[in-house]
Coordinates of C-alpha atoms and ligand atoms in Angstrom, one line a residue:
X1 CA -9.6 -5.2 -21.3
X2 CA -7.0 -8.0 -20.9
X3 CA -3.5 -6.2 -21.2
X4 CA -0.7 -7.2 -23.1
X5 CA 1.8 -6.0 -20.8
X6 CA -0.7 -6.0 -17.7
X7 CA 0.1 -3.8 -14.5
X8 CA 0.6 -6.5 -12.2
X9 CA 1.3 -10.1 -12.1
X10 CA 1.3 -12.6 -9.8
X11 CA 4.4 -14.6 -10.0
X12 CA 3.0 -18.3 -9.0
X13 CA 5.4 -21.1 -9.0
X14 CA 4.7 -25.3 -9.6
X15 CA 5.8 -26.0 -5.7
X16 CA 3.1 -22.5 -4.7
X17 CA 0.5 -24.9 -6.5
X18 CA 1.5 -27.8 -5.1
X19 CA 1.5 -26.7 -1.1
X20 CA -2.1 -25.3 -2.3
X21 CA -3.3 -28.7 -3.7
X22 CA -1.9 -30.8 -0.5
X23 CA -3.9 -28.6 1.4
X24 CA -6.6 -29.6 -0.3
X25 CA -5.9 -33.3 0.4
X26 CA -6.0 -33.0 3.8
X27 CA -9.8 -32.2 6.2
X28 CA -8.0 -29.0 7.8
X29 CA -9.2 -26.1 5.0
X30 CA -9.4 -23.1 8.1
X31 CA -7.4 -22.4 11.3
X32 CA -5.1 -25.2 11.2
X33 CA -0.7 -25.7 10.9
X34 CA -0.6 -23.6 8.1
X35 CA -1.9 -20.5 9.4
X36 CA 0.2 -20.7 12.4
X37 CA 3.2 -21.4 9.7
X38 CA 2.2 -18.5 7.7
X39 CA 2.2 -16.2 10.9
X40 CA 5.4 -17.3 12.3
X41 CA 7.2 -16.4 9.3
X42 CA 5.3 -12.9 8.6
X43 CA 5.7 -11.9 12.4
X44 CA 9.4 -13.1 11.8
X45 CA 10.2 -11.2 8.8
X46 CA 8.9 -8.3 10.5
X47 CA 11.0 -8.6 13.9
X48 CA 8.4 -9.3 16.0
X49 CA 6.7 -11.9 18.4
X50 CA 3.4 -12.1 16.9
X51 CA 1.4 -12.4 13.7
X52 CA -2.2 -12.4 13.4
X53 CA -3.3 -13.3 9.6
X54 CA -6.4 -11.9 8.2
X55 CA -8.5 -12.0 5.3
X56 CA -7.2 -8.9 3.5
X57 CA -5.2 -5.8 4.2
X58 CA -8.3 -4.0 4.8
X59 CA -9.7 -6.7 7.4
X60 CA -6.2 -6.0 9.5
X61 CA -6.2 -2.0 9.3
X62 CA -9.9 -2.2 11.1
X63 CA -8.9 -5.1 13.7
X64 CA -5.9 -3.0 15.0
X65 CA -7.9 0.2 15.7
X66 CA -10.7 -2.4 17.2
X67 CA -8.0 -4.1 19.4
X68 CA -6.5 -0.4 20.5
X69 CA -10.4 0.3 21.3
X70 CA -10.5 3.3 18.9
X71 CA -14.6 4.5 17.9
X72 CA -16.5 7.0 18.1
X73 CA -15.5 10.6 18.8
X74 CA -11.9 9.9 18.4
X75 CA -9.6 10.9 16.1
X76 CA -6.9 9.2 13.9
X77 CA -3.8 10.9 11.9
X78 CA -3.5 9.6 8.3
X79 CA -2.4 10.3 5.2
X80 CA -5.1 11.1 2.6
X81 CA -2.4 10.1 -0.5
X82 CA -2.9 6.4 0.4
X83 CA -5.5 3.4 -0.9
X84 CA -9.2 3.9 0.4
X85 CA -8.6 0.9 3.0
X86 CA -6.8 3.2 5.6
X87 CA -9.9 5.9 5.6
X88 CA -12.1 3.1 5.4
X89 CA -11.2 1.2 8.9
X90 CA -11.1 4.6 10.8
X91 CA -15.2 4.9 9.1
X92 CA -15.8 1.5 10.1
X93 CA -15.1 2.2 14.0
X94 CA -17.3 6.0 13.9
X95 CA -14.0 7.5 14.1
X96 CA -13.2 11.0 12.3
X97 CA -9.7 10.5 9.6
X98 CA -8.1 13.3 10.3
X99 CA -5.9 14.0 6.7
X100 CA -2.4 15.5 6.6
X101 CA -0.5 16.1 3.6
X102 CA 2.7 13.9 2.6
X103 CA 6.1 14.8 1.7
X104 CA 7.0 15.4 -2.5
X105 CA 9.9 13.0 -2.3
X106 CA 9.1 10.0 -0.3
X107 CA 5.4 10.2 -0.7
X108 CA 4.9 9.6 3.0
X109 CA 3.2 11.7 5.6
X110 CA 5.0 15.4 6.6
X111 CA 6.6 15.0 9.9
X112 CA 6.6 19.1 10.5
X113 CA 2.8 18.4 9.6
X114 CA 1.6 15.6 12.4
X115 CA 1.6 17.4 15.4
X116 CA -0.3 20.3 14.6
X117 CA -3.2 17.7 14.2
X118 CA -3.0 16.4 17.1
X119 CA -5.9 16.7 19.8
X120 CA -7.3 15.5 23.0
X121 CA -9.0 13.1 20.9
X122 CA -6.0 11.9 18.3
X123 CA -5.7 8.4 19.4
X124 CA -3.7 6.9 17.0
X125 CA -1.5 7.3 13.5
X126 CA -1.5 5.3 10.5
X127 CA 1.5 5.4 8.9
X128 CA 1.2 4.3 5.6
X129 CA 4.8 3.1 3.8
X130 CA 3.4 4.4 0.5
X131 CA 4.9 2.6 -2.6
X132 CA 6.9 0.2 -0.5
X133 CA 9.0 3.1 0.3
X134 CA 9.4 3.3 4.4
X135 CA 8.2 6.4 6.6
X136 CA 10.6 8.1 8.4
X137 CA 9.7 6.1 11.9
X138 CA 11.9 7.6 14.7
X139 CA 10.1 11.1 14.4
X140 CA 7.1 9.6 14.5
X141 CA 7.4 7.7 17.2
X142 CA 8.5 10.4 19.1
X143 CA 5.6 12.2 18.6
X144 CA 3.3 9.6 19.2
X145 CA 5.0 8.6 22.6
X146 CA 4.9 12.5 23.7
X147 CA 0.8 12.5 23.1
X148 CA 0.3 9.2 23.7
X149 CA -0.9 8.3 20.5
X150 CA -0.5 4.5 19.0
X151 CA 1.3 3.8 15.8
X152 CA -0.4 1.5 13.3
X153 CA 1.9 1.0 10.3
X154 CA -0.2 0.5 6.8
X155 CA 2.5 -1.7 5.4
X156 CA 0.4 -3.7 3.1
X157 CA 2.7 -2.3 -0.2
X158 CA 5.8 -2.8 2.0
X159 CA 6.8 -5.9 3.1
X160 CA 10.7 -6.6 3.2
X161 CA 11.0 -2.7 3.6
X162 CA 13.8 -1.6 6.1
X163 CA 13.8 1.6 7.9
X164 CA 17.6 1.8 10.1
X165 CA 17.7 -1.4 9.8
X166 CA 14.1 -2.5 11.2
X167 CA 11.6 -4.1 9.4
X168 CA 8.9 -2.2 9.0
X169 CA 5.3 -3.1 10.0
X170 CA 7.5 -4.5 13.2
X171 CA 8.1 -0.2 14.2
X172 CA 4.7 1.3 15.6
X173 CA 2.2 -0.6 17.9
X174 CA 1.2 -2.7 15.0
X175 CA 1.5 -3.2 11.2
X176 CA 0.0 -4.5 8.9
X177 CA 1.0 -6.5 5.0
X178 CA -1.2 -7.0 2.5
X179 CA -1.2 -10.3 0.3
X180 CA -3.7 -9.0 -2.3
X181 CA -2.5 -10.7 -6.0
X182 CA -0.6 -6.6 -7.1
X183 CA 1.7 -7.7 -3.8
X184 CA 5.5 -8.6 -3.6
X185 CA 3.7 -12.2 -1.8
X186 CA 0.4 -13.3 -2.7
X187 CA -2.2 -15.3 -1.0
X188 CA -5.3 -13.9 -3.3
X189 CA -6.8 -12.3 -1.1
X190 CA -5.2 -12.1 2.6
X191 CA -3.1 -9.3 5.1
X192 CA -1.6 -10.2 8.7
X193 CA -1.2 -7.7 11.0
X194 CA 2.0 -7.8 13.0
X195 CA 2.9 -6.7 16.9
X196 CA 5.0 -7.3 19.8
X197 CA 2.0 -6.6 22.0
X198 CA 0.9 -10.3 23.1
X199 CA -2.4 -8.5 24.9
X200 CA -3.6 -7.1 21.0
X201 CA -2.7 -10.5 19.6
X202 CA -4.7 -11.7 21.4
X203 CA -7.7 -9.2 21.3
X204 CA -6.9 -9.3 17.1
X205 CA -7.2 -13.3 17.3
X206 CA -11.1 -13.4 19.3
X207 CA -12.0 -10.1 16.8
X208 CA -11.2 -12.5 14.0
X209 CA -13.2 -15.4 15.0
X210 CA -16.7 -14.0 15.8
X211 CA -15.6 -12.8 18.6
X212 CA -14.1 -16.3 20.5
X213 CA -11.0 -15.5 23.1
X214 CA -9.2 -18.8 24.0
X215 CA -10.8 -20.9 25.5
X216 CA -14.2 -20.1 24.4
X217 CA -16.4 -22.8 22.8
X218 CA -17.5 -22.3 19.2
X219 CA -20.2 -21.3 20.2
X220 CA -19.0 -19.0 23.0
X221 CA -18.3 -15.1 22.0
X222 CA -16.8 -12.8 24.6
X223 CA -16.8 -9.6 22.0
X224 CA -18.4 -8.6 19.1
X225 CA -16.0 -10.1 16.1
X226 CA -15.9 -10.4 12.7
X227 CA -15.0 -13.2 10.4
X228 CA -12.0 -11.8 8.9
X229 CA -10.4 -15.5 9.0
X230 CA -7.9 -16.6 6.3
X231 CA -8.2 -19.9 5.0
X232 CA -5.4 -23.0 5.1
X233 CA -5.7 -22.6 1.2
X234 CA -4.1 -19.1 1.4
X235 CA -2.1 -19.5 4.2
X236 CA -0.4 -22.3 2.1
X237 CA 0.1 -20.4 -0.7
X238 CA 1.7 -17.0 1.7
X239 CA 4.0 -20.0 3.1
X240 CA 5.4 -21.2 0.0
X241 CA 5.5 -17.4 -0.9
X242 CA 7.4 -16.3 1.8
X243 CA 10.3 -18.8 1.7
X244 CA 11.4 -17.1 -1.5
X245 CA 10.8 -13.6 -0.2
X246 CA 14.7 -12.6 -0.9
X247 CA 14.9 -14.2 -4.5
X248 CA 10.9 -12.1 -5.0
X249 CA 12.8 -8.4 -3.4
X250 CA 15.7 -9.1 -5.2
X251 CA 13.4 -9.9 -8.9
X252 CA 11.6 -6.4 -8.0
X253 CA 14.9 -4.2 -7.0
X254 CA 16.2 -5.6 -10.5
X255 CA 13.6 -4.8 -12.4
X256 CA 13.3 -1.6 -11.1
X257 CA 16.7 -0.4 -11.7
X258 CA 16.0 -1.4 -15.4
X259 CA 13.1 1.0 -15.5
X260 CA 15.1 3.4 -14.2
X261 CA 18.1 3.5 -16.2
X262 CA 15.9 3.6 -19.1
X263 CA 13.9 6.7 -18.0
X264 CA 17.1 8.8 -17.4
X265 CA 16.2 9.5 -21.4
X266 CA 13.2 11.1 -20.9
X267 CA 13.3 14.5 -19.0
X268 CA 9.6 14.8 -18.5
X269 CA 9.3 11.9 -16.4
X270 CA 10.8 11.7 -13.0
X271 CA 11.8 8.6 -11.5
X272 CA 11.0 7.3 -8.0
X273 CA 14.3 7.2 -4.9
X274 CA 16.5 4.4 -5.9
X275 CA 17.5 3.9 -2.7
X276 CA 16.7 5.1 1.5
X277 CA 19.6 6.0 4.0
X278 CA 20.4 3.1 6.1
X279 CA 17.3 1.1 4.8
X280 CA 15.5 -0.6 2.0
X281 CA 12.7 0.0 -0.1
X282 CA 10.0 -2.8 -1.5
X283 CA 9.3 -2.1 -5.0
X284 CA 6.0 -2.8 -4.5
X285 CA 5.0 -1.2 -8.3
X286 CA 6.7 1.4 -10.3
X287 CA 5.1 4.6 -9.9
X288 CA 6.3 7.8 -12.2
X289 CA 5.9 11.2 -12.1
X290 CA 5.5 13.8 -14.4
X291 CA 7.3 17.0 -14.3
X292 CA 5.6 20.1 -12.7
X293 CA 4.8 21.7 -16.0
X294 CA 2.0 18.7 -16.6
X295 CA -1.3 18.6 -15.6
X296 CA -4.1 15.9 -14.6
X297 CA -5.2 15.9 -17.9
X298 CA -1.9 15.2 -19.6
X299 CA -1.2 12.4 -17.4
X300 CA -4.4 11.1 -18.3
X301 CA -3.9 11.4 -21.9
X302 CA -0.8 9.2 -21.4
X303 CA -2.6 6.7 -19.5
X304 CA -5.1 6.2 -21.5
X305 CA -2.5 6.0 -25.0
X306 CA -0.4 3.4 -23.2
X307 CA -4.0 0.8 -22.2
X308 CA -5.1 1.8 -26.1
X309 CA -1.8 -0.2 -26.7
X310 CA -2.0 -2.8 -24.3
X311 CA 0.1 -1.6 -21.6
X312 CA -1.5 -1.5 -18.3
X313 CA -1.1 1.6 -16.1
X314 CA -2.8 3.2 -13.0
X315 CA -3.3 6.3 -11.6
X316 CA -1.8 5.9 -8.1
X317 CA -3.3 7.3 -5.9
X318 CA -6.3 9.0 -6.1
X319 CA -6.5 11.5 -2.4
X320 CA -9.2 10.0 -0.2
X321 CA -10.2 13.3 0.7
X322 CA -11.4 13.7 -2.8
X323 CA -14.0 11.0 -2.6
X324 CA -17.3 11.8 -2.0
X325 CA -17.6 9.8 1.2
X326 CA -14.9 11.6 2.9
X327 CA -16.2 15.6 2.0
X328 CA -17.9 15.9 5.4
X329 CA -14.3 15.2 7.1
X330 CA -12.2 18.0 4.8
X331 CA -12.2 21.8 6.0
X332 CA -9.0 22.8 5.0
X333 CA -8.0 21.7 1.4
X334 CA -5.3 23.6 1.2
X335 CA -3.6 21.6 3.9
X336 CA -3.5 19.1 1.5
X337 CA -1.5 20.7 -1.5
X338 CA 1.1 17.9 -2.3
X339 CA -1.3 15.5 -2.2
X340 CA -3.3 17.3 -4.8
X341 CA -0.2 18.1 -6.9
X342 CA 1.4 14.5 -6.7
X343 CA -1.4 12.7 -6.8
X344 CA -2.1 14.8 -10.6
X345 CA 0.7 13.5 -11.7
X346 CA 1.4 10.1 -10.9
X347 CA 1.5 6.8 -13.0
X348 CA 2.2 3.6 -12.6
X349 CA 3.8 1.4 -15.6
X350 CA 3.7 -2.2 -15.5
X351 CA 5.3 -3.6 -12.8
X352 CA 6.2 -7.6 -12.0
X353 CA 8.9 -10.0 -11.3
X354 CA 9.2 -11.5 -14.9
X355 CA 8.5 -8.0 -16.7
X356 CA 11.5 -9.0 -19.2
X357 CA 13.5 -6.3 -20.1
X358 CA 11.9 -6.3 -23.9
X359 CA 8.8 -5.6 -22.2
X360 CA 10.6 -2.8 -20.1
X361 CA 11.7 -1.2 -23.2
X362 CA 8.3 -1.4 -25.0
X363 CA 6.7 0.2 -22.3
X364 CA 9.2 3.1 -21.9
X365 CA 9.0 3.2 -26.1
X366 CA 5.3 4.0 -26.1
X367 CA 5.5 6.4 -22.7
X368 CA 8.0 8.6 -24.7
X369 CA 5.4 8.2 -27.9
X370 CA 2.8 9.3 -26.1
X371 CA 4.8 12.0 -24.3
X372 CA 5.5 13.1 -27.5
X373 CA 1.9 12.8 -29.0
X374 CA 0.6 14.8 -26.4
X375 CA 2.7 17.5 -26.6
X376 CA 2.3 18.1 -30.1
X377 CA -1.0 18.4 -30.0
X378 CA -0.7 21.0 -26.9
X379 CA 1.4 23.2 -29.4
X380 CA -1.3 24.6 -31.2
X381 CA -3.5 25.9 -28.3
X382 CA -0.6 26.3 -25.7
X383 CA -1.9 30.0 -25.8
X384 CA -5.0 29.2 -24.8
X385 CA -4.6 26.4 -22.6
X386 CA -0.9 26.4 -21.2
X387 CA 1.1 23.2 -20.1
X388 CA 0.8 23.5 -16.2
X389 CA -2.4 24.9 -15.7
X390 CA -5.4 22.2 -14.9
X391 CA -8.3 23.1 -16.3
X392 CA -10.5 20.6 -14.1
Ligands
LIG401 C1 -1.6 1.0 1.4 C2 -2.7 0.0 1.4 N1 -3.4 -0.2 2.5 C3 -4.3 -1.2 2.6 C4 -4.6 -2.0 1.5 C5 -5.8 -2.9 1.6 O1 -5.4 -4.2 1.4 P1 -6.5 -5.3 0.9 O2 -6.7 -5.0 -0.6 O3 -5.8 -6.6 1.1 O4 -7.7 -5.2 1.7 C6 -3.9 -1.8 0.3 C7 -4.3 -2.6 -0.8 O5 -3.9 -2.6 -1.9 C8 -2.9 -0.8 0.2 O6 -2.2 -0.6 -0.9

């Protein structure tokens, strides 16, 4: 159903089209200037030496625990409040996701929670900087160097984020950013993963290509790869993209303080952190919460009264421990609590550079409608059924 407000849009400019078209003018259509253009200024924006661009997000979470030689029998640290992609990669290499619960504010996995999952098999972290909003690094770090465990940062919402004044993606072993059209920069489909490590680079690079190191013919494969290249096409596109990367943070922050100021009204809605100690966040989308008293169900209700109007909205995220592919890897549910709570509760309103502020209005408008719909219609049975318990 085509929104009238939709979640997400692209925002796609007449010089984006045109370094797409003169791409198209030339023979070079894969691995060619602009993918080396595209990585220098990714790898740069992150604070670090190299950049390895991918087809997708997804493509660059599974060719950093490849690279780090992670399969079968180990173990990797992640949190389950994230996008299937992070679960995913760890499936892809036979390894066992080993799910720890997030913290209620930033949304980002529990510190006091890591290292009590930690084994002799734990090989490596994902971080995921959930939101755009950026993990608390140092800690982590710390307790990955003391078990020597590699950091891969999942920062495919969070490009532009600073943590002490790092970029993120640029912190752990590797990271990775995801150009998916929802993203703060856009290829279509596209992620590049990030590292000072010239040795994974490199390893990332052949594991691309089928599998070619340097040097090796076309038809020459030194290890089993993938083709998880990314086109001049969408190379072009992230190039253009990222030269107004400031002006595109900037658009976001704007519109998010908008949102925010306007939901100060309505008390049963809390707003995400403004703002991060001695960092920055990339509004990446704007993602609500409902107070405590609500349940799934309510938040449902209100999703599903704000699409009947033409307001797009998601329910960010659901756990990836509830999926039935991941139920042989969960024993201990309750470990997972937050997640369960949060993730309940959630919503995300439409979120773009040019959401005008009409538009922001609107949207708040019908939230507080349906906020107000629903509970009116929870008055009459709140004997039965009260406010706060789910009835799943
Ligand atoms: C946190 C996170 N990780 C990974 C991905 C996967 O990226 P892609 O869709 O480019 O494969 C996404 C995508 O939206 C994401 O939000």
């Amino acid at each position: 159903m085509e929104m009238r407000i939709p979640l997400s849009a692209p925002d796609i400019t007449e010089v984006d089209i045109e370094a797409v078209v003169s791409v198209l003018r030339t023979p070079r259509l894969s691995i060619g200037p602009r993918m080396v253009e595209f990585e220098e200024a990714v790898a740069e924006a992150a604070g670090v030496p190299y950049g390895v661009a991918v087809s997708s997000g997804t493509a660059g979470l599974h060719l950093c625990l490849c690279a780090l030689g992670i399969g079968e029998g180990d173990e990797v640290i992640l949190p389950s409040f994230t996008f299937i992609a992070a679960g995913n990669a760890v499936l892809y290499q036979r390894a066992k996701p080993v799910f720890v619960d997030i913290e209620g504010i930033s949304l980002t996995l529990d510190l006091g929670r890591i290292e009590e999952k930690i084994t002799p098999r734990t090989r490596a972290i994902i971080v995921v900087h959930t939101f755009g909003h950026p993990a608390d690094m140092d800690p982590i770090m710390r307790v990955a160097r003391k078990h020597g465990v590699a950091v891969i940062e999942d920062a495919c919402e969070a490009i532009g984020a600073q943590y002490r004044g790092r970029s993120v993606g640029g912190i752990g072993d590797c990271g990775v950013f995801g150009f998916y059209p929802n993203k703060p920069i856009t290829t279509g489909e596209g992620g590049m993963v990030v590292t000072r490590d010239a040795h994974l680079a490199e390893t990332m690079r052949a594991l691309r290509n089928q599998g070619r190191r340097a040097g090796d013919g076309w038809l020459e494969h030194s290890l089993l790869g993938y083709n998880y290249r990314l086109s001049e096409i969408n190379c072009a596109l992230g190039v253009a993209q990222m030269k107004r990367i400031s002006e595109i943070l900037e658009a976001r922050e704007a519109v998010a303080m908008r949102y925010a100021s306007q939901l100060q009204a309505i008390s049963e809605v809390i707003v995400p952190p403004l703002k991060i100690e001695g960092g920055r966040l990339c509004w990446f989308v704007f993602v609500v919460r409902l107070a405590a008293r609500f349940t799934r169900a309510d938040r449902d209700f209100i999703c599903d009264y704000l699409t009947a109007r033409g307001i797009g909205c998601g329910r960010y995220f659901a756990p990836q421990h509830l999926q039935p592919l991941y139920a042989a890897y969960v024993n201990a549910r309750e470990d997972l609590a937050v997640t369960e709570q949060v993730a309940d509760r959630t919503l995300a309103l439409p979120f773009f550079n040019r959401l005008s502020d009409e538009q922001i209005s609107e949207v708040c408008q019908c939230l507080r409608e349906a906020l107000r719909t629903r509970t009116a219609g929870r008055r009459g049975d709140v004997l039965a059924s009260p406010i706060g318990v789910d009835r799943r």
